[in-house]
Amino acid sequence: MTGLIVRGSNNIFYVRPLDSAEESDLEILAGKELECRIKGKVLKGVQGYYNPLAPGDKVQIEVDPLHPGKALITELVERKNAFTRFNQKGMAPQLLAANVDMVLCVTTPASPPFRPRFLDRVLVQAERAQIPAVIIVNKWDLHEGDYDVDERLEDYRRIGYRLLLISALTGEGMDDLAALLSRRVSVMVGQSGVGKSSLINKLAPHAELKVGDLCEKYERGSHTTTMSRLIQLQGSADGGCIIDTPGVRRLMPDGIGPDDLALYFREFAPLVGQCTYGLSCSHRIEPGCKIMEAVAAGVIHEDRYESYLRLTDELKELY
Ligand code: GDP
Ligand code: ZN
């Protein structure tokens, strides 16, 4: 039988049986989530990760007639893609979501302050995984014409990202968000306190995610969500589903070396290899560097360039 991972911790995963299950089985299971463990020690093809499975993964399961509600995971159905980050504590890639159609990068104009550096990391990771990304600016009710924020947002639009200006509080833009999510599997990524739980509660009231007190979550930095979780939106099949990820403070990209980072800054990518020193250009000091020329000409925003420089430094330390 095939099942969908909806959430999981170290070795226990909650799996929703999918339609391919025998009808008689489905009746017994009737929308139930099965508590599953991996059969044997390791799952074929998933070694090397901090966690072997993530919400959105499809697996083969064996139901256990002696233990109703429990099953064993025997196999991973090949992933279409994976949204990961590099877990620095575990020194391994961490799977945040699998088989997703879209990455929602949630940010705010204020409270917590707009953080383009964090946004750039999420965008880079989405480019690496070849998953389309949309920038969701929540708490738009708090926006007061901050020139710097407006100018940065406009630049993201210019380089080709779709932006949605919304408010979970007033409901502004929520219809557009619901339309965007329909029929798709989306993963929501953002720092703690940007309103991910509030947005999901609006879209899927049955989810009842705990909305944190801003002081508690953002200023003191304790997190109410610790693991990703898949939530079906509004029951209907075309409602889509959303994978909520833990609100991380920092996101270290996974699968990207300092030398190939420029490929994942989408407005840098066409210039890669065009510099006088070709692919060995560090884009920092070399004469005839097309990236530095583009920064000087305003084709690359200097703040994106700054993000790029900082991130290459961090990646160099990592590798
Ligand atoms: P999460 O950490 O990303 O899940 O954020 P939460 O959903 O827990 O929200 C953090 C805080 O921001 C809570 O106090 C929410 O009430 C508040 N909040 C969420 N969305 C909005 C919004 O659109 N506007 C305003 N003003 N506050 C919001
Ligand atoms: Zn260069």
PDB file of N, CA, C and O and ligand atoms in Angstrom, residues 275 281 283 289-291, ligand 2:
ATOM      1  N   CYS A 275      32.884  36.307 -17.228  1.00  0.00           N
ATOM      2  CA  CYS A 275      33.941  37.200 -16.730  1.00  0.00           C
ATOM      3  C   CYS A 275      35.252  36.891 -17.451  1.00  0.00           C
ATOM      4  O   CYS A 275      35.428  35.791 -17.984  1.00  0.00           O
ATOM      5  N   CYS A 281      36.564  33.151 -11.740  1.00  0.00           N
ATOM      6  CA  CYS A 281      36.389  34.498 -11.178  1.00  0.00           C
ATOM      7  C   CYS A 281      35.658  34.398  -9.836  1.00  0.00           C
ATOM      8  O   CYS A 281      34.661  33.691  -9.715  1.00  0.00           O
ATOM      9  N   HIS A 283      34.402  37.038  -8.456  1.00  0.00           N
ATOM     10  CA  HIS A 283      33.491  38.182  -8.528  1.00  0.00           C
ATOM     11  C   HIS A 283      33.728  39.161  -7.378  1.00  0.00           C
ATOM     12  O   HIS A 283      32.789  39.764  -6.853  1.00  0.00           O
ATOM     13  N   CYS A 289      35.172  41.600 -14.481  1.00  0.00           N
ATOM     14  CA  CYS A 289      34.160  40.740 -13.862  1.00  0.00           C
ATOM     15  C   CYS A 289      32.776  41.248 -14.244  1.00  0.00           C
ATOM     16  O   CYS A 289      32.401  42.374 -13.936  1.00  0.00           O
ATOM     17  N   LYS A 290      32.020  40.401 -14.912  1.00  0.00           N
ATOM     18  CA  LYS A 290      30.701  40.808 -15.416  1.00  0.00           C
ATOM     19  C   LYS A 290      29.694  41.013 -14.288  1.00  0.00           C
ATOM     20  O   LYS A 290      28.783  41.830 -14.397  1.00  0.00           O
ATOM     21  N   ILE A 291      29.892  40.273 -13.214  1.00  0.00           N
ATOM     22  CA  ILE A 291      28.964  40.420 -12.080  1.00  0.00           C
ATOM     23  C   ILE A 291      29.180  41.770 -11.400  1.00  0.00           C
ATOM     24  O   ILE A 291      28.224  42.503 -11.144  1.00  0.00           O
TER      25      ILE A 291
HETATM   26 ZN    ZN B   2      33.299  37.693 -12.014  1.00  0.00          ZN
END
